[in-house]
Amino acid sequence: MKELSPETLRIRLYEMFAGYAEGEPTGIHYDEEFSMDDWFGRRPDEIGLAYVGIHGDSWNEAVTVAVREEKGSLAISSVQWGRP
């Protein structure tokens, strides 16, 4: 995955709901039940996958984030934007 800057991540977040809702994100919801350390399509360098809900006053969305280990640090290896 090419490097995503914080600004690019912010833009992609707002693109998820901009077409049908207004307002700012007001919270996130993470439940360990929706994380995995083994899944179909997992690459050898990936160590975890998490589904995280993001919501505003009038909308709900989510992202699925895969994380990899890189030189002793954690990095995002992929992001799936929006609810399935």
mmCIF file of N, CA and C in Angstrom:
data_model
loop_
_atom_site.group_PDB
_atom_site.id
_atom_site.type_symbol
_atom_site.label_atom_id
_atom_site.label_comp_id
_atom_site.label_asym_id
_atom_site.label_seq_id
_atom_site.Cartn_x
_atom_site.Cartn_y
_atom_site.Cartn_z
ATOM 1 N N MET A 1 0.853 -1.173 0.000
ATOM 2 C CA MET A 1 0.000 0.000 0.000
ATOM 3 C C MET A 1 0.888 1.221 0.000
ATOM 4 N N LYS A 2 0.556 2.184 -0.836
ATOM 5 C CA LYS A 2 1.358 3.391 -0.819
ATOM 6 C C LYS A 2 1.091 4.164 0.462
ATOM 7 N N GLU A 3 2.035 4.968 0.825
ATOM 8 C CA GLU A 3 1.960 5.731 2.070
ATOM 9 C C GLU A 3 0.731 6.644 2.078
ATOM 10 N N LEU A 4 -0.047 6.575 3.144
ATOM 11 C CA LEU A 4 -1.198 7.461 3.316
ATOM 12 C C LEU A 4 -0.870 8.465 4.415
ATOM 13 N N SER A 5 -0.911 9.726 4.069
ATOM 14 C CA SER A 5 -0.652 10.769 5.061
ATOM 15 C C SER A 5 -1.885 10.942 5.947
ATOM 16 N N PRO A 6 -1.717 11.536 7.110
ATOM 17 C CA PRO A 6 -2.891 11.829 7.947
ATOM 18 C C PRO A 6 -3.941 12.650 7.190
ATOM 19 N N GLU A 7 -3.512 13.576 6.350
ATOM 20 C CA GLU A 7 -4.467 14.393 5.593
ATOM 21 C C GLU A 7 -5.241 13.542 4.583
ATOM 22 N N THR A 8 -4.573 12.615 3.918
ATOM 23 C CA THR A 8 -5.249 11.723 2.977
ATOM 24 C C THR A 8 -6.247 10.838 3.703
ATOM 25 N N LEU A 9 -5.880 10.313 4.867
ATOM 26 C CA LEU A 9 -6.816 9.508 5.665
ATOM 27 C C LEU A 9 -8.033 10.330 6.066
ATOM 28 N N ARG A 10 -7.819 11.573 6.448
ATOM 29 C CA ARG A 10 -8.924 12.462 6.838
ATOM 30 C C ARG A 10 -9.862 12.700 5.648
ATOM 31 N N ILE A 11 -9.293 12.968 4.487
ATOM 32 C CA ILE A 11 -10.107 13.198 3.293
ATOM 33 C C ILE A 11 -10.938 11.962 2.967
ATOM 34 N N ARG A 12 -10.322 10.784 2.978
ATOM 35 C CA ARG A 12 -11.037 9.542 2.680
ATOM 36 C C ARG A 12 -12.155 9.282 3.693
ATOM 37 N N LEU A 13 -11.913 9.602 4.957
ATOM 38 C CA LEU A 13 -12.944 9.457 5.984
ATOM 39 C C LEU A 13 -14.170 10.296 5.630
ATOM 40 N N TYR A 14 -13.964 11.558 5.307
ATOM 41 C CA TYR A 14 -15.093 12.434 5.006
ATOM 42 C C TYR A 14 -15.785 12.041 3.696
ATOM 43 N N GLU A 15 -15.051 11.471 2.752
ATOM 44 C CA GLU A 15 -15.665 11.015 1.510
ATOM 45 C C GLU A 15 -16.654 9.882 1.746
ATOM 46 N N MET A 16 -16.487 9.114 2.820
ATOM 47 C CA MET A 16 -17.393 7.995 3.105
ATOM 48 C C MET A 16 -18.820 8.460 3.333
ATOM 49 N N PHE A 17 -19.012 9.600 3.976
ATOM 50 C CA PHE A 17 -20.373 10.003 4.343
ATOM 51 C C PHE A 17 -20.802 11.340 3.747
ATOM 52 N N ALA A 18 -19.921 12.037 3.071
ATOM 53 C CA ALA A 18 -20.221 13.387 2.578
ATOM 54 C C ALA A 18 -21.408 13.421 1.615
ATOM 55 N N GLY A 19 -21.658 12.356 0.890
ATOM 56 C CA GLY A 19 -22.742 12.359 -0.085
ATOM 57 C C GLY A 19 -24.131 12.228 0.504
ATOM 58 N N TYR A 20 -24.242 11.817 1.746
ATOM 59 C CA TYR A 20 -25.576 11.603 2.302
ATOM 60 C C TYR A 20 -25.775 12.177 3.703
ATOM 61 N N ALA A 21 -24.730 12.688 4.326
ATOM 62 C CA ALA A 21 -24.884 13.205 5.694
ATOM 63 C C ALA A 21 -23.935 14.372 5.918
ATOM 64 N N GLU A 22 -24.247 15.140 6.921
ATOM 65 C CA GLU A 22 -23.394 16.266 7.286
ATOM 66 C C GLU A 22 -22.913 16.082 8.720
ATOM 67 N N GLY A 23 -22.022 16.937 9.124
ATOM 68 C CA GLY A 23 -21.541 16.899 10.490
ATOM 69 C C GLY A 23 -20.209 16.216 10.608
ATOM 70 N N GLU A 24 -19.701 16.278 11.794
ATOM 71 C CA GLU A 24 -18.388 15.721 12.101
ATOM 72 C C GLU A 24 -18.526 14.335 12.714
ATOM 73 N N PRO A 25 -17.486 13.514 12.596
ATOM 74 C CA PRO A 25 -17.485 12.270 13.366
ATOM 75 C C PRO A 25 -17.525 12.615 14.859
ATOM 76 N N THR A 26 -18.350 11.892 15.595
ATOM 77 C CA THR A 26 -18.462 12.161 17.030
ATOM 78 C C THR A 26 -17.943 11.016 17.886
ATOM 79 N N GLY A 27 -17.643 9.863 17.243
ATOM 80 C CA GLY A 27 -17.134 8.755 18.032
ATOM 81 C C GLY A 27 -16.731 7.581 17.177
ATOM 82 N N ILE A 28 -16.042 6.664 17.829
ATOM 83 C CA ILE A 28 -15.673 5.411 17.182
ATOM 84 C C ILE A 28 -16.110 4.265 18.093
ATOM 85 N N HIS A 29 -16.273 3.101 17.482
ATOM 86 C CA HIS A 29 -16.609 1.921 18.267
ATOM 87 C C HIS A 29 -15.707 0.787 17.811
ATOM 88 N N TYR A 30 -14.936 0.269 18.735
ATOM 89 C CA TYR A 30 -14.085 -0.880 18.468
ATOM 90 C C TYR A 30 -14.456 -1.969 19.459
ATOM 91 N N ASP A 31 -14.703 -3.152 18.934
ATOM 92 C CA ASP A 31 -15.013 -4.299 19.763
ATOM 93 C C ASP A 31 -14.037 -5.404 19.389
ATOM 94 N N GLU A 32 -13.322 -5.918 20.358
ATOM 95 C CA GLU A 32 -12.327 -6.959 20.101
ATOM 96 C C GLU A 32 -12.903 -8.158 19.356
ATOM 97 N N GLU A 33 -14.199 -8.361 19.490
ATOM 98 C CA GLU A 33 -14.869 -9.452 18.785
ATOM 99 C C GLU A 33 -14.702 -9.317 17.270
ATOM 100 N N PHE A 34 -14.496 -8.091 16.794
ATOM 101 C CA PHE A 34 -14.387 -7.832 15.361
ATOM 102 C C PHE A 34 -12.947 -7.597 14.925
ATOM 103 N N SER A 35 -12.019 -8.240 15.600
ATOM 104 C CA SER A 35 -10.618 -8.211 15.184
ATOM 105 C C SER A 35 -10.159 -9.650 14.956
ATOM 106 N N MET A 36 -9.153 -9.797 14.105
ATOM 107 C CA MET A 36 -8.663 -11.136 13.758
ATOM 108 C C MET A 36 -7.150 -11.114 13.638
ATOM 109 N N ASP A 37 -6.554 -12.274 13.866
ATOM 110 C CA ASP A 37 -5.132 -12.411 13.576
ATOM 111 C C ASP A 37 -4.894 -13.424 12.463
ATOM 112 N N ASP A 38 -5.982 -13.970 11.912
ATOM 113 C CA ASP A 38 -5.894 -14.859 10.760
ATOM 114 C C ASP A 38 -7.168 -14.671 9.948
ATOM 115 N N TRP A 39 -7.057 -14.439 8.638
ATOM 116 C CA TRP A 39 -8.208 -14.215 7.787
ATOM 117 C C TRP A 39 -7.844 -14.567 6.345
ATOM 118 N N PHE A 40 -8.865 -14.786 5.529
ATOM 119 C CA PHE A 40 -8.667 -15.089 4.120
ATOM 120 C C PHE A 40 -7.994 -13.903 3.442
ATOM 121 N N GLY A 41 -6.954 -14.159 2.708
ATOM 122 C CA GLY A 41 -6.249 -13.094 1.997
ATOM 123 C C GLY A 41 -5.145 -12.429 2.797
ATOM 124 N N ARG A 42 -4.921 -12.906 4.012
ATOM 125 C CA ARG A 42 -3.893 -12.324 4.875
ATOM 126 C C ARG A 42 -2.523 -12.501 4.231
ATOM 127 N N ARG A 43 -1.755 -11.413 4.185
ATOM 128 C CA ARG A 43 -0.389 -11.470 3.686
ATOM 129 C C ARG A 43 0.544 -11.880 4.821
ATOM 130 N N PRO A 44 1.685 -12.476 4.516
ATOM 131 C CA PRO A 44 2.602 -12.956 5.561
ATOM 132 C C PRO A 44 3.068 -11.883 6.544
ATOM 133 N N ASP A 45 3.171 -10.630 6.102
ATOM 134 C CA ASP A 45 3.657 -9.574 7.000
ATOM 135 C C ASP A 45 2.537 -8.948 7.836
ATOM 136 N N GLU A 46 1.279 -9.308 7.586
ATOM 137 C CA GLU A 46 0.162 -8.724 8.328
ATOM 138 C C GLU A 46 -0.066 -9.470 9.634
ATOM 139 N N ILE A 47 -0.330 -8.707 10.692
ATOM 140 C CA ILE A 47 -0.475 -9.315 12.015
ATOM 141 C C ILE A 47 -1.861 -9.130 12.621
ATOM 142 N N GLY A 48 -2.685 -8.267 12.038
ATOM 143 C CA GLY A 48 -4.006 -8.066 12.612
ATOM 144 C C GLY A 48 -4.947 -7.361 11.668
ATOM 145 N N LEU A 49 -6.238 -7.598 11.872
ATOM 146 C CA LEU A 49 -7.302 -6.971 11.096
ATOM 147 C C LEU A 49 -8.361 -6.510 12.090
ATOM 148 N N ALA A 50 -8.837 -5.296 11.923
ATOM 149 C CA ALA A 50 -9.861 -4.770 12.834
ATOM 150 C C ALA A 50 -10.945 -4.042 12.058
ATOM 151 N N TYR A 51 -12.180 -4.242 12.476
ATOM 152 C CA TYR A 51 -13.348 -3.540 11.941
ATOM 153 C C TYR A 51 -13.730 -2.490 12.974
ATOM 154 N N VAL A 52 -13.730 -1.243 12.570
ATOM 155 C CA VAL A 52 -13.959 -0.139 13.502
ATOM 156 C C VAL A 52 -15.116 0.717 13.000
ATOM 157 N N GLY A 53 -16.132 0.892 13.837
ATOM 158 C CA GLY A 53 -17.255 1.748 13.497
ATOM 159 C C GLY A 53 -16.923 3.204 13.776
ATOM 160 N N ILE A 54 -17.390 4.073 12.892
ATOM 161 C CA ILE A 54 -17.210 5.523 13.047
ATOM 162 C C ILE A 54 -18.594 6.136 12.881
ATOM 163 N N HIS A 55 -18.976 7.033 13.784
ATOM 164 C CA HIS A 55 -20.326 7.575 13.682
ATOM 165 C C HIS A 55 -20.355 9.075 13.949
ATOM 166 N N GLY A 56 -21.416 9.683 13.402
ATOM 167 C CA GLY A 56 -21.732 11.078 13.646
ATOM 168 C C GLY A 56 -23.142 11.156 14.179
ATOM 169 N N ASP A 57 -23.671 12.356 14.302
ATOM 170 C CA ASP A 57 -25.025 12.515 14.840
ATOM 171 C C ASP A 57 -26.088 11.861 13.964
ATOM 172 N N SER A 58 -25.861 11.829 12.632
ATOM 173 C CA SER A 58 -26.896 11.298 11.737
ATOM 174 C C SER A 58 -26.366 10.223 10.785
ATOM 175 N N TRP A 59 -25.243 9.629 11.069
ATOM 176 C CA TRP A 59 -24.683 8.630 10.160
ATOM 177 C C TRP A 59 -23.817 7.624 10.907
ATOM 178 N N ASN A 60 -23.642 6.460 10.273
ATOM 179 C CA ASN A 60 -22.769 5.390 10.773
ATOM 180 C C ASN A 60 -21.983 4.827 9.599
ATOM 181 N N GLU A 61 -20.705 4.687 9.766
ATOM 182 C CA GLU A 61 -19.831 4.089 8.762
ATOM 183 C C GLU A 61 -18.824 3.205 9.479
ATOM 184 N N ALA A 62 -17.916 2.624 8.720
ATOM 185 C CA ALA A 62 -16.895 1.775 9.326
ATOM 186 C C ALA A 62 -15.708 1.646 8.380
ATOM 187 N N VAL A 63 -14.599 1.242 8.946
ATOM 188 C CA VAL A 63 -13.411 0.909 8.165
ATOM 189 C C VAL A 63 -12.893 -0.438 8.656
ATOM 190 N N THR A 64 -12.293 -1.174 7.739
ATOM 191 C CA THR A 64 -11.587 -2.393 8.087
ATOM 192 C C THR A 64 -10.121 -2.123 7.816
ATOM 193 N N VAL A 65 -9.307 -2.285 8.829
ATOM 194 C CA VAL A 65 -7.892 -1.928 8.742
ATOM 195 C C VAL A 65 -7.035 -3.161 8.988
ATOM 196 N N ALA A 66 -6.119 -3.427 8.061
ATOM 197 C CA ALA A 66 -5.125 -4.480 8.255
ATOM 198 C C ALA A 66 -3.825 -3.819 8.700
ATOM 199 N N VAL A 67 -3.154 -4.450 9.648
ATOM 200 C CA VAL A 67 -1.927 -3.895 10.229
ATOM 201 C C VAL A 67 -0.782 -4.869 10.001
ATOM 202 N N ARG A 68 0.366 -4.316 9.689
ATOM 203 C CA ARG A 68 1.554 -5.140 9.483
ATOM 204 C C ARG A 68 2.665 -4.661 10.402
ATOM 205 N N GLU A 69 3.642 -5.523 10.601
ATOM 206 C CA GLU A 69 4.833 -5.128 11.351
ATOM 207 C C GLU A 69 5.906 -4.750 10.340
ATOM 208 N N GLU A 70 6.528 -3.609 10.580
ATOM 209 C CA GLU A 70 7.542 -3.101 9.656
ATOM 210 C C GLU A 70 8.689 -2.501 10.454
ATOM 211 N N LYS A 71 9.827 -3.158 10.426
ATOM 212 C CA LYS A 71 11.023 -2.671 11.124
ATOM 213 C C LYS A 71 10.755 -2.420 12.606
ATOM 214 N N GLY A 72 10.028 -3.324 13.243
ATOM 215 C CA GLY A 72 9.764 -3.218 14.664
ATOM 216 C C GLY A 72 8.629 -2.287 15.047
ATOM 217 N N SER A 73 7.952 -1.692 14.061
ATOM 218 C CA SER A 73 6.818 -0.802 14.325
ATOM 219 C C SER A 73 5.578 -1.341 13.626
ATOM 220 N N LEU A 74 4.430 -0.852 14.034
ATOM 221 C CA LEU A 74 3.179 -1.231 13.384
ATOM 222 C C LEU A 74 2.827 -0.192 12.329
ATOM 223 N N ALA A 75 2.277 -0.668 11.209
ATOM 224 C CA ALA A 75 1.888 0.217 10.111
ATOM 225 C C ALA A 75 0.597 -0.309 9.495
ATOM 226 N N ILE A 76 -0.186 0.571 8.922
ATOM 227 C CA ILE A 76 -1.405 0.176 8.207
ATOM 228 C C ILE A 76 -0.979 -0.425 6.879
ATOM 229 N N SER A 77 -1.457 -1.630 6.588
ATOM 230 C CA SER A 77 -1.136 -2.235 5.290
ATOM 231 C C SER A 77 -2.292 -2.082 4.295
ATOM 232 N N SER A 78 -3.526 -1.973 4.779
ATOM 233 C CA SER A 78 -4.653 -1.709 3.890
ATOM 234 C C SER A 78 -5.827 -1.161 4.688
ATOM 235 N N VAL A 79 -6.675 -0.412 3.978
ATOM 236 C CA VAL A 79 -7.906 0.127 4.560
ATOM 237 C C VAL A 79 -9.033 -0.149 3.581
ATOM 238 N N GLN A 80 -10.117 -0.720 4.085
ATOM 239 C CA GLN A 80 -11.341 -0.863 3.304
ATOM 240 C C GLN A 80 -12.319 0.166 3.880
ATOM 241 N N TRP A 81 -12.709 1.095 3.059
ATOM 242 C CA TRP A 81 -13.551 2.212 3.490
ATOM 243 C C TRP A 81 -15.018 1.879 3.359
ATOM 244 N N GLY A 82 -15.793 2.131 4.388
ATOM 245 C CA GLY A 82 -17.235 1.944 4.346
ATOM 246 C C GLY A 82 -17.676 0.606 4.908
ATOM 247 N N ARG A 83 -18.962 0.549 5.200
ATOM 248 C CA ARG A 83 -19.558 -0.687 5.723
ATOM 249 C C ARG A 83 -19.662 -1.706 4.598
ATOM 250 N N PRO A 84 -19.593 -2.980 4.960
ATOM 251 C CA PRO A 84 -19.757 -4.000 3.897
ATOM 252 C C PRO A 84 -21.188 -4.047 3.405
#
